[in-house]
Every structure is written in structure tokens, then in C-alpha cells.
PDB file of C-alpha atoms and ligand atoms in Angstrom:
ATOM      1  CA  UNK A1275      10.393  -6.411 -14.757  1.00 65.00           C
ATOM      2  CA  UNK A1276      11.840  -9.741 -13.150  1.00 86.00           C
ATOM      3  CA  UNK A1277       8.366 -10.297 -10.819  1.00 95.00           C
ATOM      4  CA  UNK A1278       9.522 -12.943  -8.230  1.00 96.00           C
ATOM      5  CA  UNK A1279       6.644 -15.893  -8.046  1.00 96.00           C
ATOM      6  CA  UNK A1280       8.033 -17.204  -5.150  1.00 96.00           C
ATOM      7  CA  UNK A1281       7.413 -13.878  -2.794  1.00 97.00           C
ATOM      8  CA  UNK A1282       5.319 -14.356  -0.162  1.00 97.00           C
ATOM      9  CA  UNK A1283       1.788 -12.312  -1.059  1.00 97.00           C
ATOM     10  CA  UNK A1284       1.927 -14.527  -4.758  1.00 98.00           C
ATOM     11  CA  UNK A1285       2.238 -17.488  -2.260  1.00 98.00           C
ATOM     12  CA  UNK A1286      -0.806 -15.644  -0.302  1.00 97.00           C
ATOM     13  CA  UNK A1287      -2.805 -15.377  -3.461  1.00 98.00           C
ATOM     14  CA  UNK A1288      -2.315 -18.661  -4.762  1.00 97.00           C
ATOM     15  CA  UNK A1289      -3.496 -20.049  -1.543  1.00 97.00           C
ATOM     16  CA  UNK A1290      -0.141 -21.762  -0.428  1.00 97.00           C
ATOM     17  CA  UNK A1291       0.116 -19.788   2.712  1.00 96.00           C
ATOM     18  CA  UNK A1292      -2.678 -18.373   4.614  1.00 95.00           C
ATOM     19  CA  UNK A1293      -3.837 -15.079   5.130  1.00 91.00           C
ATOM     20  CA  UNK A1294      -6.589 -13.188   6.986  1.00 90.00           C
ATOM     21  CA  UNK A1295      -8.458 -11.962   4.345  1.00 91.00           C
ATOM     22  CA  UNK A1296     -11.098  -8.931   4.578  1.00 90.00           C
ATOM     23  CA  UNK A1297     -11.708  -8.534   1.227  1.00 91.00           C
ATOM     24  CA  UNK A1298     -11.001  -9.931  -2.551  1.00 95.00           C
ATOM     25  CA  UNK A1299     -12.757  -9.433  -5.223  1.00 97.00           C
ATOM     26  CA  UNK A1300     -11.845 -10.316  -8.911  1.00 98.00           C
ATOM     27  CA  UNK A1301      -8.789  -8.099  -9.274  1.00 98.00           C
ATOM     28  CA  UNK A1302      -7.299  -7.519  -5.555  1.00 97.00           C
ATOM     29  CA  UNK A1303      -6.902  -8.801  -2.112  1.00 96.00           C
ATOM     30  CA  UNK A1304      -7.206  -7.212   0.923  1.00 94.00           C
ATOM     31  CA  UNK A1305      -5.470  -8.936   4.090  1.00 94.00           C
ATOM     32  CA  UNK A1306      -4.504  -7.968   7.925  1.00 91.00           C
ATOM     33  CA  UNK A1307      -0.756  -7.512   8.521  1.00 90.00           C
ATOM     34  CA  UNK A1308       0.523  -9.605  10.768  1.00 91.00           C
ATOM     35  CA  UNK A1309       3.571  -7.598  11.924  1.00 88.00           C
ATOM     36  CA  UNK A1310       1.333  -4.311  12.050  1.00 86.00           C
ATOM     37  CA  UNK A1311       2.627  -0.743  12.723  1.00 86.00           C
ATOM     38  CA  UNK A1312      -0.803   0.130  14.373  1.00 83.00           C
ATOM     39  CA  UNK A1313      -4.097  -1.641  14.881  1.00 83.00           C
ATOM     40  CA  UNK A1314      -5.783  -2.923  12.011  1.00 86.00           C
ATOM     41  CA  UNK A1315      -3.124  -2.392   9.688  1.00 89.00           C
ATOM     42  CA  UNK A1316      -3.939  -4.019   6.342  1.00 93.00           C
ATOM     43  CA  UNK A1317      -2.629  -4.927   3.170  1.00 95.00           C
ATOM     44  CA  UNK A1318      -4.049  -4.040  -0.346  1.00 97.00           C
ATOM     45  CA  UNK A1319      -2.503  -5.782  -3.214  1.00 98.00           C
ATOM     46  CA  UNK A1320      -3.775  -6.154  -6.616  1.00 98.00           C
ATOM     47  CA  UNK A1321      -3.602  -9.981  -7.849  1.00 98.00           C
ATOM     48  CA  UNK A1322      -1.846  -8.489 -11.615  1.00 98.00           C
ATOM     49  CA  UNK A1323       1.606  -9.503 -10.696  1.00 98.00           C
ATOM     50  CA  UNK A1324       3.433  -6.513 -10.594  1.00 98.00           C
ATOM     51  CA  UNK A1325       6.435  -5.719  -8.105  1.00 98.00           C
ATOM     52  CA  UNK A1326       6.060  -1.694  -8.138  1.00 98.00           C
ATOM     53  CA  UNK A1327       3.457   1.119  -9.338  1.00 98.00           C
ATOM     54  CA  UNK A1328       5.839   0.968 -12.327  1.00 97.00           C
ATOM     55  CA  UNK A1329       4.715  -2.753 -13.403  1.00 98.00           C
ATOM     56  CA  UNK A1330       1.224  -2.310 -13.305  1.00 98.00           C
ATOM     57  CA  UNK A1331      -1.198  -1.489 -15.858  1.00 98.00           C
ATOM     58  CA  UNK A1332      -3.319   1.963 -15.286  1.00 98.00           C
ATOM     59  CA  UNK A1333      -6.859  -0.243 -15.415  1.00 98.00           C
ATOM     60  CA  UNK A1334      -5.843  -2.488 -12.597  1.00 98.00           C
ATOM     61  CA  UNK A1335      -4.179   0.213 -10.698  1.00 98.00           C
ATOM     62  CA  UNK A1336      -7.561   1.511 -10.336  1.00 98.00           C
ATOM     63  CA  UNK A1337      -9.347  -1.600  -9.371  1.00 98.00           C
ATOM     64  CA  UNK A1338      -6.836  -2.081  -6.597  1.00 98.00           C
ATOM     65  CA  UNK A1339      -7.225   2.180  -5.518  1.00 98.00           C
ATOM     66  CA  UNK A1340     -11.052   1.315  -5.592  1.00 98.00           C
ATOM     67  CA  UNK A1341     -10.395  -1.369  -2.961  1.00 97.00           C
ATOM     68  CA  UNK A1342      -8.405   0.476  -0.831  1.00 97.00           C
ATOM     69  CA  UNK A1343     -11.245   3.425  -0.830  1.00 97.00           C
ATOM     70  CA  UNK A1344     -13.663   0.730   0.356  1.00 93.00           C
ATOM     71  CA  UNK A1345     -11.050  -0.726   2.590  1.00 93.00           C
ATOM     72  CA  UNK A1346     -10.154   2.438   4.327  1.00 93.00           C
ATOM     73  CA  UNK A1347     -14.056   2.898   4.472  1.00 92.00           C
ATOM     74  CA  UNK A1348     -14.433   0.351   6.835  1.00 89.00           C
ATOM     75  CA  UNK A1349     -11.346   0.355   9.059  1.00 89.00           C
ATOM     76  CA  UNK A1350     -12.486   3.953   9.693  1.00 89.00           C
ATOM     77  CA  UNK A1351     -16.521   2.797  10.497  1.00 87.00           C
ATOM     78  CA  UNK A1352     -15.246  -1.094  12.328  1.00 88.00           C
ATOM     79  CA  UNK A1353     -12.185   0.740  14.141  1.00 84.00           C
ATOM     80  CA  UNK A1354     -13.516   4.048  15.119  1.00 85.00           C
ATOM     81  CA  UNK A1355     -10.633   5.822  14.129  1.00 85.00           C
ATOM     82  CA  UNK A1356     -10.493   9.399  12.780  1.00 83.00           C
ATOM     83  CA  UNK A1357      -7.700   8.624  10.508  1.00 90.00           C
ATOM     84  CA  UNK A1358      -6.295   6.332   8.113  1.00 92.00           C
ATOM     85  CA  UNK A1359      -2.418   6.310   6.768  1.00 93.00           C
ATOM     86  CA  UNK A1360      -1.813   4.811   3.212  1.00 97.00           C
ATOM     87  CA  UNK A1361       1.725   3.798   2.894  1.00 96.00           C
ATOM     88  CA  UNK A1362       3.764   2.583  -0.462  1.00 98.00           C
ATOM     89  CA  UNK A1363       6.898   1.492  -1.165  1.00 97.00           C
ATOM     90  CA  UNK A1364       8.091   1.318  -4.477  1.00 97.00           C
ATOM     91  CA  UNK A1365      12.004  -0.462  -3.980  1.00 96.00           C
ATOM     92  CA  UNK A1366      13.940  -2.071  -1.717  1.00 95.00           C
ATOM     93  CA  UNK A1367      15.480   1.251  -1.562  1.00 96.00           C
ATOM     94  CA  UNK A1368      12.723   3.075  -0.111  1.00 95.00           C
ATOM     95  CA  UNK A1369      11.993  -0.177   2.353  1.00 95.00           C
ATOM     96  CA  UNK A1370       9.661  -2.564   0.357  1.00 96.00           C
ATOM     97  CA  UNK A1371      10.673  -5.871   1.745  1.00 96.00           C
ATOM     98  CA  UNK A1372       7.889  -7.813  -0.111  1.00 96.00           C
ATOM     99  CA  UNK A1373       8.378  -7.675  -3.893  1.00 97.00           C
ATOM    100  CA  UNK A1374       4.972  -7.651  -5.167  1.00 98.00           C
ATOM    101  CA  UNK A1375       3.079  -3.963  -5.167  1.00 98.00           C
ATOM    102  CA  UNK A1376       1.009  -3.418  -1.734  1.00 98.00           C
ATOM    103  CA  UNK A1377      -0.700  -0.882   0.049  1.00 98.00           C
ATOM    104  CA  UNK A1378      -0.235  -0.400   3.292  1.00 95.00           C
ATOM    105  CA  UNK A1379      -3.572   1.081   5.613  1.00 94.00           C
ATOM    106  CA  UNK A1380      -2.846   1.994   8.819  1.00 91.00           C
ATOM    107  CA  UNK A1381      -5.579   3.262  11.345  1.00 87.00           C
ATOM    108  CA  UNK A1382      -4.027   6.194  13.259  1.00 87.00           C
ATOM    109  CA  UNK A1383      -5.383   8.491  15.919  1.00 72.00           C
ATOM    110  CA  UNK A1384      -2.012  10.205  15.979  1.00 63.00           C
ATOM    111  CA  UNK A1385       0.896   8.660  14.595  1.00 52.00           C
ATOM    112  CA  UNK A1386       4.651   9.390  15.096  1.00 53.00           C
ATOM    113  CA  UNK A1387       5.211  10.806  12.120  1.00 55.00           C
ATOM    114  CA  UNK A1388       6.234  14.183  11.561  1.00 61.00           C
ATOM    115  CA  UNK A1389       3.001  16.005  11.795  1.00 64.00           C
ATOM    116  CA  UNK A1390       2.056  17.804   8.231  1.00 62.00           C
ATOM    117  CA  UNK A1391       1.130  21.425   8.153  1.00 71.00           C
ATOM    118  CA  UNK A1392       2.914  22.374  11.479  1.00 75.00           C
ATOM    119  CA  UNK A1393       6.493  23.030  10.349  1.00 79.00           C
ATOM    120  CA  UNK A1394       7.603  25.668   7.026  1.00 83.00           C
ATOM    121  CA  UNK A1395      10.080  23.535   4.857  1.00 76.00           C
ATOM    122  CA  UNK A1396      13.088  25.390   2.596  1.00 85.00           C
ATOM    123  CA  UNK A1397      10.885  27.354   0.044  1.00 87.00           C
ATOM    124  CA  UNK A1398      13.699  27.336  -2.102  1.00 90.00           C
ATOM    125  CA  UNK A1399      13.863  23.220  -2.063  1.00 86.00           C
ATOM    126  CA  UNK A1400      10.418  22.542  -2.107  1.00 86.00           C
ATOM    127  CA  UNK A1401      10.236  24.720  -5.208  1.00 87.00           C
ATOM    128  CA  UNK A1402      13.184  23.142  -7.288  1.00 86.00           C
ATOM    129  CA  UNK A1403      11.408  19.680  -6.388  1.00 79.00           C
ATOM    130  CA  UNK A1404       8.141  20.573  -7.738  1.00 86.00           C
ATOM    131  CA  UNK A1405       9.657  21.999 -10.976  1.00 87.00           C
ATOM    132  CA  UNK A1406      11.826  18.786 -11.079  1.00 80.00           C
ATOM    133  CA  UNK A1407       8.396  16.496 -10.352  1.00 74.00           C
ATOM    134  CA  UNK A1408       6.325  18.669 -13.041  1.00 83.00           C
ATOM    135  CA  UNK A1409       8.992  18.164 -15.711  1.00 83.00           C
ATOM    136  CA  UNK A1410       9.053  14.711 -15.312  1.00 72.00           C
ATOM    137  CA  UNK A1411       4.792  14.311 -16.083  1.00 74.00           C
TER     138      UNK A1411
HETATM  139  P1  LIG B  75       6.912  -3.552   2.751  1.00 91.69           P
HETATM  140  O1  LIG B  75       8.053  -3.275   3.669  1.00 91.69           O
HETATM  141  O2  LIG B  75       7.298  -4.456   1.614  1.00 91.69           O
HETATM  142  O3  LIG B  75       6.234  -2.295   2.278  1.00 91.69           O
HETATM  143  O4  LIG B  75       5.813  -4.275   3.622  1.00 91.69           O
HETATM  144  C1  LIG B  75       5.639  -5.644   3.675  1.00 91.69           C
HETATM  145  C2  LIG B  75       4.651  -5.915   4.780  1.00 91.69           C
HETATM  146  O5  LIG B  75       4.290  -7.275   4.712  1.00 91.69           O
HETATM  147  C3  LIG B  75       5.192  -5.667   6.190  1.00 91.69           C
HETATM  148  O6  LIG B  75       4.404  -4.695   6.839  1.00 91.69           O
HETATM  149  C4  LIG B  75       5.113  -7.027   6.860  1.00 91.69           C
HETATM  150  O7  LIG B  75       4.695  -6.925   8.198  1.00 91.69           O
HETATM  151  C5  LIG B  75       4.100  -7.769   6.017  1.00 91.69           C
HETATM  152  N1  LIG B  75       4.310  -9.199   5.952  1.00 91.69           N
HETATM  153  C6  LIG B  75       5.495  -9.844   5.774  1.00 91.69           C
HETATM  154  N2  LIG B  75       5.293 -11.174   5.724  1.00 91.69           N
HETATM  155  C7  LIG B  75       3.946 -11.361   5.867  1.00 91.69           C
HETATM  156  C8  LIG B  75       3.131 -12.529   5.882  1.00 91.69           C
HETATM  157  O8  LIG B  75       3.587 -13.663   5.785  1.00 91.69           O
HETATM  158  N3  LIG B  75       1.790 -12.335   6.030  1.00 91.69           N
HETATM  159  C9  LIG B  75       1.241 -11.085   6.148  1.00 91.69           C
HETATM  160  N4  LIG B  75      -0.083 -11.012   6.279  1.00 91.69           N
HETATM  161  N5  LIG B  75       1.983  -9.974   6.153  1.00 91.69           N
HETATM  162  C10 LIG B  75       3.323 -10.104   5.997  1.00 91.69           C
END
């Protein structure tokens, strides 16, 4: 992995730009995005510099899920909101613009996505995918 130091959440965490932080504990960060998809959108990010879920080591991948539980815990209780999206991009192929690994927590009533549960997919796909996925664990 070629971890960039210069992106801009390794700036946040070594305090060269500022942030609005609602959390951070020894291992992560929590922060508000500041071009949010929704209300209270925030940012997760572990401070193990790791670009993808690929770089990181299992033990702080779970110190980083353990702040995004307590996170999403109190968007839903401050915001009032019934749900809460988590959103990550692994790539700049699948749209991650900032090269170091972050969770994304959106608040949502209703969001724009397509709504799961509503629609049947190709049977025939879905199945080939999961043997594909399974193989692969
Ligand atoms: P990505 O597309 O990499 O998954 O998401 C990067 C996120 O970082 C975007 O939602 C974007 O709004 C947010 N972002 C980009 N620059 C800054 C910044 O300087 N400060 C904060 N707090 N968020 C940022």
C-alpha cells in the first residue's frame, strides 16, 4: 500500500487542518462532514493509516466499527432520526475521493436510494454472485 500522508483526514488528524470533532478516542476520530449528503453526516476514520478496508489490521478495524456503533448511537438519540446509512468506499473506482479509510454516517428519514426489500432482483444473478462472494472467503 502507497498510503498518501499528505491527504486531507492525515492532515485532520495531525491537527494541521481543523475539523469538527464529535468523538476520538485512542484509535479513531469521529468528525462532521462538511459537504454532507444529509444532516449530520459524519465521518469515522480510524487514526492506523490505512487507505482501504484492505490496509488495515483486523484489531483496529474493530476499534474504529466500535466507534461508529457509538457514533450512530447518538446521531440517532441527538438527531431524532429513525435511521442511519453507513457508507464505504474502498477505491477511487467505487468514488472514494479521500485516500485514507472512512466511514461515512448519514442520518436518513428516507433517502433516495433505491429502497431495499421492495423490488425482486434476477434470481439467477444474485445467485452466481453469492457463489462467486462465498468462494472468495
Ligand atoms: P469519499 O468520497 O472519499 O468516500 O468521501 C470523502 C468525504 O470527505 C466527502 O463526503 C467529503 O464531503 C468529505 N470531505 C472532503 N474534504 C473534507 C474536509 O476538508 N473536511 C471534512 N470534514 N470533510 C471533507
Amino acid at each position: 500500500m502507497n498510503y498518501d500522508n499528505d491527504n486531507i483526514f492525515a492532515k485532520i488528524l495531525r491537527g494541521d487542518i481543523p475539523c469538527f470533532k464529535v468523538f476520538e478516542d485512542e484509535h479513531t476520530l469521529a468528525f462532521m462532514d462538511i459537504m454532507p449528503q444529509a444532516e449530520g453526516h459524519t465521518l469515522v476514520i480510524p487514526k492506523f493509516a490505512a487507505e482501504t478496508i484492505l490496509d488495515i489490521p483486523a484489531d483496529q478495524l474493530i476499534h474504529t466499527m466500535t466507534t461508529v456503533q457509538k457514533v450512530v448511537s447518538a446521531l440517532k438519540s441527538t438527531l431524532g432520526v429513525d435511521g442511519v446509512i453507513l457508507m464505504q468506499l474502498n477505491g477511487s473506482a467505487a468514488g472514494q475521493s479521500v485516500p485514507h479509510l472512512h466511514f461515512h454516517l448519514i442520518p436518513t428519514h428516507l433517502s433516495n436510494l433505491k429502497r431495499h426489500g421492495s423490488e425482486q432482483g434476477d434470481m439467477d444473478k444474485i445467485k452466481a454472485l453469492a457463489e462467486k462472494i462465498s468462494a472468495a472467503l
